[in-house]
PDB file of C-alpha atoms and ligand atoms in Angstrom:
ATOM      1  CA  UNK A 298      -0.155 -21.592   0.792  1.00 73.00           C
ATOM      2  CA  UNK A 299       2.149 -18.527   1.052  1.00 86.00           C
ATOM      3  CA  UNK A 300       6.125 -18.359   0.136  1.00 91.00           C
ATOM      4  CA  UNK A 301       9.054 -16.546   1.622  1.00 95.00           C
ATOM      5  CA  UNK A 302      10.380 -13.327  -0.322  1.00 93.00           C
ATOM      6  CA  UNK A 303      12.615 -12.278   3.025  1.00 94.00           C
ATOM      7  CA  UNK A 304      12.677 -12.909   6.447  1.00 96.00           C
ATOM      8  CA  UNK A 305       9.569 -11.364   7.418  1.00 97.00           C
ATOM      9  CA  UNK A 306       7.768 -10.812   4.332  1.00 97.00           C
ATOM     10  CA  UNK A 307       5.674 -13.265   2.953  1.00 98.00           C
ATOM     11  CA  UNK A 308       3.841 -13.286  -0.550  1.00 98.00           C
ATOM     12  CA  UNK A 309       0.443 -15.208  -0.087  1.00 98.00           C
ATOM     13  CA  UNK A 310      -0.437 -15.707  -3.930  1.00 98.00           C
ATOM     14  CA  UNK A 311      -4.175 -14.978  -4.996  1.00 98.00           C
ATOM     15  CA  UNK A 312      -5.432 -14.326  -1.349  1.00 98.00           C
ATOM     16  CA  UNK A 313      -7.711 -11.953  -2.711  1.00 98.00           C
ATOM     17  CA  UNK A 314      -8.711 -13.039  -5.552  1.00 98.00           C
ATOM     18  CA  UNK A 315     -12.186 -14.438  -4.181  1.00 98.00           C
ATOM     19  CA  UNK A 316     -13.037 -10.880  -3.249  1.00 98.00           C
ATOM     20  CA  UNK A 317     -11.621  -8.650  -5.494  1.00 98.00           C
ATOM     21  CA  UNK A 318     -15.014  -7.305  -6.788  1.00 98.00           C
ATOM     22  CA  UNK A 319     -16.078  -6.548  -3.241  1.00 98.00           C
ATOM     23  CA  UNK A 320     -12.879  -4.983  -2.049  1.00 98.00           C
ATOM     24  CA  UNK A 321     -13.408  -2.723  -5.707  1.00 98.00           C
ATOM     25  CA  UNK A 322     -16.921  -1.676  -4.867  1.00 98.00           C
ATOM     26  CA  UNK A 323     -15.672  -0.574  -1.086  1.00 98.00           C
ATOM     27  CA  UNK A 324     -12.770   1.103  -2.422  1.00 98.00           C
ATOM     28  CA  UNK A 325     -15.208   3.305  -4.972  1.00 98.00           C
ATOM     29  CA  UNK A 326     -17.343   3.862  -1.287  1.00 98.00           C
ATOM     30  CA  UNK A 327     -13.954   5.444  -0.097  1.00 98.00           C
ATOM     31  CA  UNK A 328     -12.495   7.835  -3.087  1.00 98.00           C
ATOM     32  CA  UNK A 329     -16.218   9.146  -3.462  1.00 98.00           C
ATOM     33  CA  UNK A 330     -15.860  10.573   0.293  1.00 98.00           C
ATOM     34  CA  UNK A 331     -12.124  10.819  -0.080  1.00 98.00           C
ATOM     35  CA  UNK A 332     -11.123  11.936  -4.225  1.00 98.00           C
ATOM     36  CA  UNK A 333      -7.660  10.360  -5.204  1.00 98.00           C
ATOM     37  CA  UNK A 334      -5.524  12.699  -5.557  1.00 97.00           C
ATOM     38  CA  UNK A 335      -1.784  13.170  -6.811  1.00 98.00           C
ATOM     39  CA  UNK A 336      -0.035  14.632  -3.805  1.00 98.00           C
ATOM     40  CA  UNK A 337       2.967  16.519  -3.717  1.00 97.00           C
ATOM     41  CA  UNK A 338       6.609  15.276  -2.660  1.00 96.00           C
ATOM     42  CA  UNK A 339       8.726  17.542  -0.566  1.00 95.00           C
ATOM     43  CA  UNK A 340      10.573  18.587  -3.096  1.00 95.00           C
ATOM     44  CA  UNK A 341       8.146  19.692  -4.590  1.00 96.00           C
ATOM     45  CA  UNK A 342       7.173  17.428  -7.425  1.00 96.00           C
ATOM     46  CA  UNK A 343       3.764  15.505  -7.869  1.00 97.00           C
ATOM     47  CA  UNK A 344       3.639  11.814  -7.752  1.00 97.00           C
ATOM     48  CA  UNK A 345       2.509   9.801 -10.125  1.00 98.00           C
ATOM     49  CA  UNK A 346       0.175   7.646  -8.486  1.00 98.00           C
ATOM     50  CA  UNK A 347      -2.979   8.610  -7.448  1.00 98.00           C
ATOM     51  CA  UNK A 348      -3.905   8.212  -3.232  1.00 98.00           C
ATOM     52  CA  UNK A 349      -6.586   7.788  -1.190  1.00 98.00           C
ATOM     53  CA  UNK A 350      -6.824   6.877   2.381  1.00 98.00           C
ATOM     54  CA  UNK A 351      -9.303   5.297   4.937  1.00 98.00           C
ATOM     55  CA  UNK A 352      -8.814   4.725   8.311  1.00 98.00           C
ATOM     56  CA  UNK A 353      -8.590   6.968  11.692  1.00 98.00           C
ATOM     57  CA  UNK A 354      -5.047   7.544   9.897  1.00 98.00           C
ATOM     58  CA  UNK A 355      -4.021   8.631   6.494  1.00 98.00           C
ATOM     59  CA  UNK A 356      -0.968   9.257   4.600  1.00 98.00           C
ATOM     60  CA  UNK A 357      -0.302  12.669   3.510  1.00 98.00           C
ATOM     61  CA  UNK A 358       2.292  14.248   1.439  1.00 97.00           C
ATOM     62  CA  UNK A 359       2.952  18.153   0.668  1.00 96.00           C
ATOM     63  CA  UNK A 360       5.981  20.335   1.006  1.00 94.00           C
ATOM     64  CA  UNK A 361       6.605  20.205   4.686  1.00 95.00           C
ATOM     65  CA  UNK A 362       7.241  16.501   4.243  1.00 95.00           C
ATOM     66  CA  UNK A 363       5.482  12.988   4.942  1.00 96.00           C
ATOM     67  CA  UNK A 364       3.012  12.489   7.647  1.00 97.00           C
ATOM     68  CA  UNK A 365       0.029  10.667   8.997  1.00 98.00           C
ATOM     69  CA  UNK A 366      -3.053  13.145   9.393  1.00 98.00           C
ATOM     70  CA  UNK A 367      -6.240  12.485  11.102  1.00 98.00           C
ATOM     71  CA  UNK A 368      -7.894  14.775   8.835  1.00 98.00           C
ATOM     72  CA  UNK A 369      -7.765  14.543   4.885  1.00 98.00           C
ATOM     73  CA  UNK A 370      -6.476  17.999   3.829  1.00 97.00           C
ATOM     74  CA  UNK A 371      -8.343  18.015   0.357  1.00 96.00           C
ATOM     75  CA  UNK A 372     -11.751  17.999   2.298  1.00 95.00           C
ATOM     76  CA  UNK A 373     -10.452  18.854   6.061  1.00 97.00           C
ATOM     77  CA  UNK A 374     -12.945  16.232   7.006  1.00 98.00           C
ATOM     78  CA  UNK A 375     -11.929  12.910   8.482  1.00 98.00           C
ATOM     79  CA  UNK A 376     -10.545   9.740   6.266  1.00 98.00           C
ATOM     80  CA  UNK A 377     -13.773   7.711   5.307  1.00 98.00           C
ATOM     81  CA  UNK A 378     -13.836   4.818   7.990  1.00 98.00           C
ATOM     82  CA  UNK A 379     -11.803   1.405   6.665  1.00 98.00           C
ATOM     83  CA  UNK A 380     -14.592  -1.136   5.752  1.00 98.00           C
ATOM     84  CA  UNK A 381     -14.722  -3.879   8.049  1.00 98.00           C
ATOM     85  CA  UNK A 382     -14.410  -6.894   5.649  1.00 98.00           C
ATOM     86  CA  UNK A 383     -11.213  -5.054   3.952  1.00 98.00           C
ATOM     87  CA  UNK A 384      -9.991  -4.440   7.704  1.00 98.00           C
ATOM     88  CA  UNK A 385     -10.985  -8.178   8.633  1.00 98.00           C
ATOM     89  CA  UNK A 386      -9.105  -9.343   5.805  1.00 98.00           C
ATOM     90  CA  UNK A 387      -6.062  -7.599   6.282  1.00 98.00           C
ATOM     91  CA  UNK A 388      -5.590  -8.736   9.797  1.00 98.00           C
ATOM     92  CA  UNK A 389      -5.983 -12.280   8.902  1.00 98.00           C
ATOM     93  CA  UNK A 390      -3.644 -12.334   6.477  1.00 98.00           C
ATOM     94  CA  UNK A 391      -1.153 -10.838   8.884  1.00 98.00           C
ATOM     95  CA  UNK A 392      -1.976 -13.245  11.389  1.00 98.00           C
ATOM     96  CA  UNK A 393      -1.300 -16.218   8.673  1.00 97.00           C
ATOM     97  CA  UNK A 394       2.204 -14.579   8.064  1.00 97.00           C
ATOM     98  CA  UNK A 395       3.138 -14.974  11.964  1.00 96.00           C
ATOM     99  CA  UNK A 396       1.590 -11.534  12.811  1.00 98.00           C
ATOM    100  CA  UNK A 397      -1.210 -12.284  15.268  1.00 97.00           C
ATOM    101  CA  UNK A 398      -2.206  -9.026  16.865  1.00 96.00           C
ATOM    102  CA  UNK A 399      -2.171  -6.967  13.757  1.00 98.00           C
ATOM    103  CA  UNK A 400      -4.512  -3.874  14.411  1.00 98.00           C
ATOM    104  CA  UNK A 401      -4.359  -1.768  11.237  1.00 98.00           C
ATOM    105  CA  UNK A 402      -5.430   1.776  11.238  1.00 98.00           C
ATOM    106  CA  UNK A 403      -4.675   3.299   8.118  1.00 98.00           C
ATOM    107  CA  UNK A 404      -5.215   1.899   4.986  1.00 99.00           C
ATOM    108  CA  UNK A 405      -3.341   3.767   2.104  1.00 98.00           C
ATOM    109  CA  UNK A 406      -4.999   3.230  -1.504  1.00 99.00           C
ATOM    110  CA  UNK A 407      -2.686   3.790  -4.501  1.00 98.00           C
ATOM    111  CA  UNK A 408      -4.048   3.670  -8.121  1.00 98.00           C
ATOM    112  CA  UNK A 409      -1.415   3.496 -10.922  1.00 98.00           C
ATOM    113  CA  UNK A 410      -2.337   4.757 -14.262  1.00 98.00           C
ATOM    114  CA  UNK A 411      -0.065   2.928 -17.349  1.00 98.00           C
ATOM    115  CA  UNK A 412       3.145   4.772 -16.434  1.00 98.00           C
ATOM    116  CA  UNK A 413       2.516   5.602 -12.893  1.00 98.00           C
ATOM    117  CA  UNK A 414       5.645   4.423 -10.848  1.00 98.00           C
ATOM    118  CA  UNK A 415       6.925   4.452  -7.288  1.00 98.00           C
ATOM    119  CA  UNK A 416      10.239   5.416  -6.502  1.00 97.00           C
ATOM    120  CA  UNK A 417      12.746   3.745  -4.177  1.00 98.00           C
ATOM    121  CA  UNK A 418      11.757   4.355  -0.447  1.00 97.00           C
ATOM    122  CA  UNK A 419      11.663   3.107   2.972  1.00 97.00           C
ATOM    123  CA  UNK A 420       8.171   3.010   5.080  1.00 98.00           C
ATOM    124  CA  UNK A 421       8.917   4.868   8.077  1.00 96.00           C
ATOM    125  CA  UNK A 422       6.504   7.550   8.972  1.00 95.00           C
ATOM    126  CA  UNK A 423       4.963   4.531  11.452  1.00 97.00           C
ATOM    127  CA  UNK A 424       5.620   4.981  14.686  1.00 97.00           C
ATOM    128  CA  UNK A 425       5.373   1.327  16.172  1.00 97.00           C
ATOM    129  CA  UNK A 426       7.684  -0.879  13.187  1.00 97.00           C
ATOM    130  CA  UNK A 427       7.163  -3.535  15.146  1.00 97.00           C
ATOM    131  CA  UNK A 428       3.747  -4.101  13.016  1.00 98.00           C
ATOM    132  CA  UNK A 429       3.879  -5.323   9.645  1.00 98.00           C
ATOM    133  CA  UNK A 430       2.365  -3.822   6.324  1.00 98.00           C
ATOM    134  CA  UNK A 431       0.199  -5.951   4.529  1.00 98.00           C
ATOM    135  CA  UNK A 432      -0.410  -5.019   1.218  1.00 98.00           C
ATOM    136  CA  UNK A 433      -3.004  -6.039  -1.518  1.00 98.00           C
ATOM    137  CA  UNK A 434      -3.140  -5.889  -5.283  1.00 98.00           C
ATOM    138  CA  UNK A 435      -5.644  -5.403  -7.372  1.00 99.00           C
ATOM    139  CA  UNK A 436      -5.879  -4.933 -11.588  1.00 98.00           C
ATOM    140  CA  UNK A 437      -3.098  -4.302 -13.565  1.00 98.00           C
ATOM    141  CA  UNK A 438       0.273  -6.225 -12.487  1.00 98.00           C
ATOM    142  CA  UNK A 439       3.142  -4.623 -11.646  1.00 98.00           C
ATOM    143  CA  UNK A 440       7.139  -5.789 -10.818  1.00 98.00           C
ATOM    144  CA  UNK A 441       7.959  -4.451  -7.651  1.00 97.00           C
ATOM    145  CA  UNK A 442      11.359  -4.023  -6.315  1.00 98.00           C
ATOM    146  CA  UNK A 443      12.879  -5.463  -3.102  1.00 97.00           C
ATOM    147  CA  UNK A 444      15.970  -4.336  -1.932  1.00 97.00           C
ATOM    148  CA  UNK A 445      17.650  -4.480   1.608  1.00 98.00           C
ATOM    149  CA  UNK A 446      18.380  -1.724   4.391  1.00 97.00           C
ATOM    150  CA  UNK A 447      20.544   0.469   2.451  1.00 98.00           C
ATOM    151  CA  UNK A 448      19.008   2.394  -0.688  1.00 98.00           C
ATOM    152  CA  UNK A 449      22.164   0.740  -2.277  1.00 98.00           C
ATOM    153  CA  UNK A 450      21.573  -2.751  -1.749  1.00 98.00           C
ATOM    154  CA  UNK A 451      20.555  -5.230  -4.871  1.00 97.00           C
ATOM    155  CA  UNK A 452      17.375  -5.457  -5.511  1.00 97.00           C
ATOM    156  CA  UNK A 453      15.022  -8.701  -6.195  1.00 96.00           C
ATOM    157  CA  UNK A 454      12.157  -8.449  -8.820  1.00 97.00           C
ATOM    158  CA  UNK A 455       8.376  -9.652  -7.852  1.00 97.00           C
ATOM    159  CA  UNK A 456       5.907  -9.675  -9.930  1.00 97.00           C
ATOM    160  CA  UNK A 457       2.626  -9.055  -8.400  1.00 98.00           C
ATOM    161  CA  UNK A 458      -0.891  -9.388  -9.996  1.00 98.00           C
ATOM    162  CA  UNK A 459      -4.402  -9.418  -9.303  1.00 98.00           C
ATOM    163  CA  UNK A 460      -5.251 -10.891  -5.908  1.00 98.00           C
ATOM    164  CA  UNK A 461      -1.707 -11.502  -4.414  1.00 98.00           C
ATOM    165  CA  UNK A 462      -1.414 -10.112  -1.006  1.00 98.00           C
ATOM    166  CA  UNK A 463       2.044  -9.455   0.687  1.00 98.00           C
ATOM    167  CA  UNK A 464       3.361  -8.873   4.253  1.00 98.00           C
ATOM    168  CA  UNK A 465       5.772  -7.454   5.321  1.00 98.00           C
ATOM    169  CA  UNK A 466       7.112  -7.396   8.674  1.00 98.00           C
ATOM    170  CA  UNK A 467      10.113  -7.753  11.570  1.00 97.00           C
ATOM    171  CA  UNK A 468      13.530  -7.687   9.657  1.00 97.00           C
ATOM    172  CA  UNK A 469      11.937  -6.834   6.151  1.00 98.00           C
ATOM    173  CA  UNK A 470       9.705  -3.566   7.575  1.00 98.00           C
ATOM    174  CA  UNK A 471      12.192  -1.196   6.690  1.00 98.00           C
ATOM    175  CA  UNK A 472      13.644  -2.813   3.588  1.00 98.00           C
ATOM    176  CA  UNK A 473      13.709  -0.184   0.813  1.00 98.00           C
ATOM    177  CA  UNK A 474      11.625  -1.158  -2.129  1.00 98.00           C
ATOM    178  CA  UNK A 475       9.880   0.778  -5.358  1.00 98.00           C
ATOM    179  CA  UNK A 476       6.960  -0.485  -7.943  1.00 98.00           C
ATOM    180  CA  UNK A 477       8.790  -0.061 -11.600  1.00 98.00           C
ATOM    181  CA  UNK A 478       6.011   1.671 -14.342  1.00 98.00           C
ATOM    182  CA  UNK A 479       2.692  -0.138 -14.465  1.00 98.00           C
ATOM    183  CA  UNK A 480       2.309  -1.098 -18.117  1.00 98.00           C
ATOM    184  CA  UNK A 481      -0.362  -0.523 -20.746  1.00 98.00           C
ATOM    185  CA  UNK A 482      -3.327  -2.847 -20.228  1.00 98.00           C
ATOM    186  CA  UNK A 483      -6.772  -3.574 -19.511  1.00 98.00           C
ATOM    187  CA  UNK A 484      -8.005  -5.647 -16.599  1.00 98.00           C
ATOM    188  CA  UNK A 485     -11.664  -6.909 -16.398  1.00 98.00           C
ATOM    189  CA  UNK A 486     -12.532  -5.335 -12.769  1.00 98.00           C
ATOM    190  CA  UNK A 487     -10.212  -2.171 -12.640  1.00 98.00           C
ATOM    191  CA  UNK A 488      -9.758  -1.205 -16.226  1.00 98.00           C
ATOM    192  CA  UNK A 489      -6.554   0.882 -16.908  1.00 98.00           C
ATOM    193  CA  UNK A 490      -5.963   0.895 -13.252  1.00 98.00           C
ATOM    194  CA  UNK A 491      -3.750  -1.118 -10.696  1.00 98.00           C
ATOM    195  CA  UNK A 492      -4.840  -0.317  -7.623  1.00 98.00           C
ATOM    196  CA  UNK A 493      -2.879  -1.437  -4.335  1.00 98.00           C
ATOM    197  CA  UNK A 494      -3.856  -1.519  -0.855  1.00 98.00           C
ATOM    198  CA  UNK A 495      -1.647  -0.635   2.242  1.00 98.00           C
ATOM    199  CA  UNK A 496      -2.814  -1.908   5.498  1.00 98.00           C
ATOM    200  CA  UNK A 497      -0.507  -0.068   8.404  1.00 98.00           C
ATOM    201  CA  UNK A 498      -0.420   0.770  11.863  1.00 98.00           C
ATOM    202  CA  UNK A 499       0.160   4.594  12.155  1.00 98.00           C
ATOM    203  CA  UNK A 500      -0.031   4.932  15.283  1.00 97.00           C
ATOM    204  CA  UNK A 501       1.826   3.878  18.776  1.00 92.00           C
ATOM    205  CA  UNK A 502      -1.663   2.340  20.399  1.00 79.00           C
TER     206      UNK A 502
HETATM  207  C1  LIG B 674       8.365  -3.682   1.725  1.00 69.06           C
HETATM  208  N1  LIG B 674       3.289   0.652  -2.103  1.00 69.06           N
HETATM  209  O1  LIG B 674       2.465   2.554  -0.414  1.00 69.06           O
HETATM  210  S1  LIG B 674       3.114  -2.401  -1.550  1.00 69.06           S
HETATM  211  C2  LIG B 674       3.653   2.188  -0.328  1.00 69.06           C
HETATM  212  O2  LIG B 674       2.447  -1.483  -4.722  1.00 69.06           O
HETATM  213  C3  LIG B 674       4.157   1.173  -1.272  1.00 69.06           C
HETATM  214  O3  LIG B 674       1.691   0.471  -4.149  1.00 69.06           O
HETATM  215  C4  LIG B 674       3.665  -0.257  -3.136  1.00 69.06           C
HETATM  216  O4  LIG B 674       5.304   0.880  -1.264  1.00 69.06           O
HETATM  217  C5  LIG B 674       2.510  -0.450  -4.062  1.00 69.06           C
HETATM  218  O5  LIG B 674       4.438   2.605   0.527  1.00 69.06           O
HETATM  219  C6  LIG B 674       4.190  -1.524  -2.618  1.00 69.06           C
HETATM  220  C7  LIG B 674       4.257  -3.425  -0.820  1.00 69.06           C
HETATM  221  C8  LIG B 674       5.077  -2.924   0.312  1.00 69.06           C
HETATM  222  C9  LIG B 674       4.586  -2.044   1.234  1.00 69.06           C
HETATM  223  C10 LIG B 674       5.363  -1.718   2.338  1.00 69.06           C
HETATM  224  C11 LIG B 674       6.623  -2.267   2.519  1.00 69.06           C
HETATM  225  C12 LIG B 674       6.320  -3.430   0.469  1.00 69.06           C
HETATM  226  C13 LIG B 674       7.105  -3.131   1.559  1.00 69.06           C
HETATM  227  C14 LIG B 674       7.411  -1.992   3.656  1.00 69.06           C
HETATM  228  C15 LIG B 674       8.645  -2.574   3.805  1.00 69.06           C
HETATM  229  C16 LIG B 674       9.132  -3.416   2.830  1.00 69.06           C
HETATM  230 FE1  LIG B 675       6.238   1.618   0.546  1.00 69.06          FE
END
């Protein structure tokens, strides 16, 4: 029911499949209280995907660097809350991939346009890396890159597509990794969209 990428991350193919349509329709709930947005990188650059964020946590980006805020600063009002069935889900998938006492909360929402890419990069504005990531694709595939601990290690290609959730914990957490340009396409549910789902724990309690 799930294969080993790494040590500590496991792909579990299609988990979300089932649900995708609901998981759509709360993630709509969340950008109308919390617009995607393209945020800037410190050096000054914008990205090229699109972000959201619900959760007591989300990820921000702007010129003084990367951080967790409890506030998004686009509206200065708090993230929308994380819908219960996406945060439900999230921690049993975690708990399937030997992660029992996940306890997510921030959930990051990135939406790639056709061309919209993510550059190599370790996850580690999270205080507590003793919690995994689980993550959650939706729409449009994409071949993401897995590489090791140094930004100059080889890296190994997955594809992921509609439905396939990943985790990623203990030795993989801070394994660098990047999503290569989402290509042109059409998918029933998300249209010219892939839209990916990042379950964390941003916080030290
Ligand atoms: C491997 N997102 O938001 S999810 C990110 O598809 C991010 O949008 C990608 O990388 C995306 O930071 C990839 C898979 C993922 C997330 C966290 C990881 C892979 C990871 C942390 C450590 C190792
Ligand atoms: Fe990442």
């Amino acid at each position: 029911r799930s294969e080993v990428l790494a040590e500590g991350a496991r792909v579990l193919r299609g988990r979300a499949h089932a649900r995708a349509a609901e998981f759509l329709e709360l993630i709509d709930g969340v950008s109308a209280q919390a617009p995607f947005r393209n945020m800037t990188t410190p050096g000054g650059y914008p990205m090229s995907v699109d972000m959201s964020c619900c959760g007591r946590l989300g990820w921000v980006s702007d010129e003084r660097g990367y951080r967790y805020s409890v506030t998004d600063p686009q509206t200065g009002r708090a993230w929308p809350a994380m819908p219960e069935l996406l945060r439900g889900f999230a921690i049993a998938c975690a708990a399937e991939a030997g992660f029992p006492d996940f306890s997510p909360d921030a959930c990051l929402i990135n939406r790639y346009r056709p061309g919209a890419k993510l550059s190599l990069h370790q996850d580690r504005d999270e205080p507590d890396l003793s919690a995994p990531i689980v993550s959650v694709s939706l729409g449009l595939p994409a071949t993401f890159l897995f590489g090791g601990l140094r930004r100059s290690d080889p890296q190994q290609r997955v594809g992921l597509v509609h439905g396939d959730v990943v985790v990623w914990g203990g030795p993989a957490r801070l394994r660098f990794h990047a999503v290569l340009p989402v290509r042109e396409g059409e998918h029933p549910l998300t249209g010219r969209y892939r839209i990916n789902l990042t379950f964390r724990k941003a916080s030290r309690t």
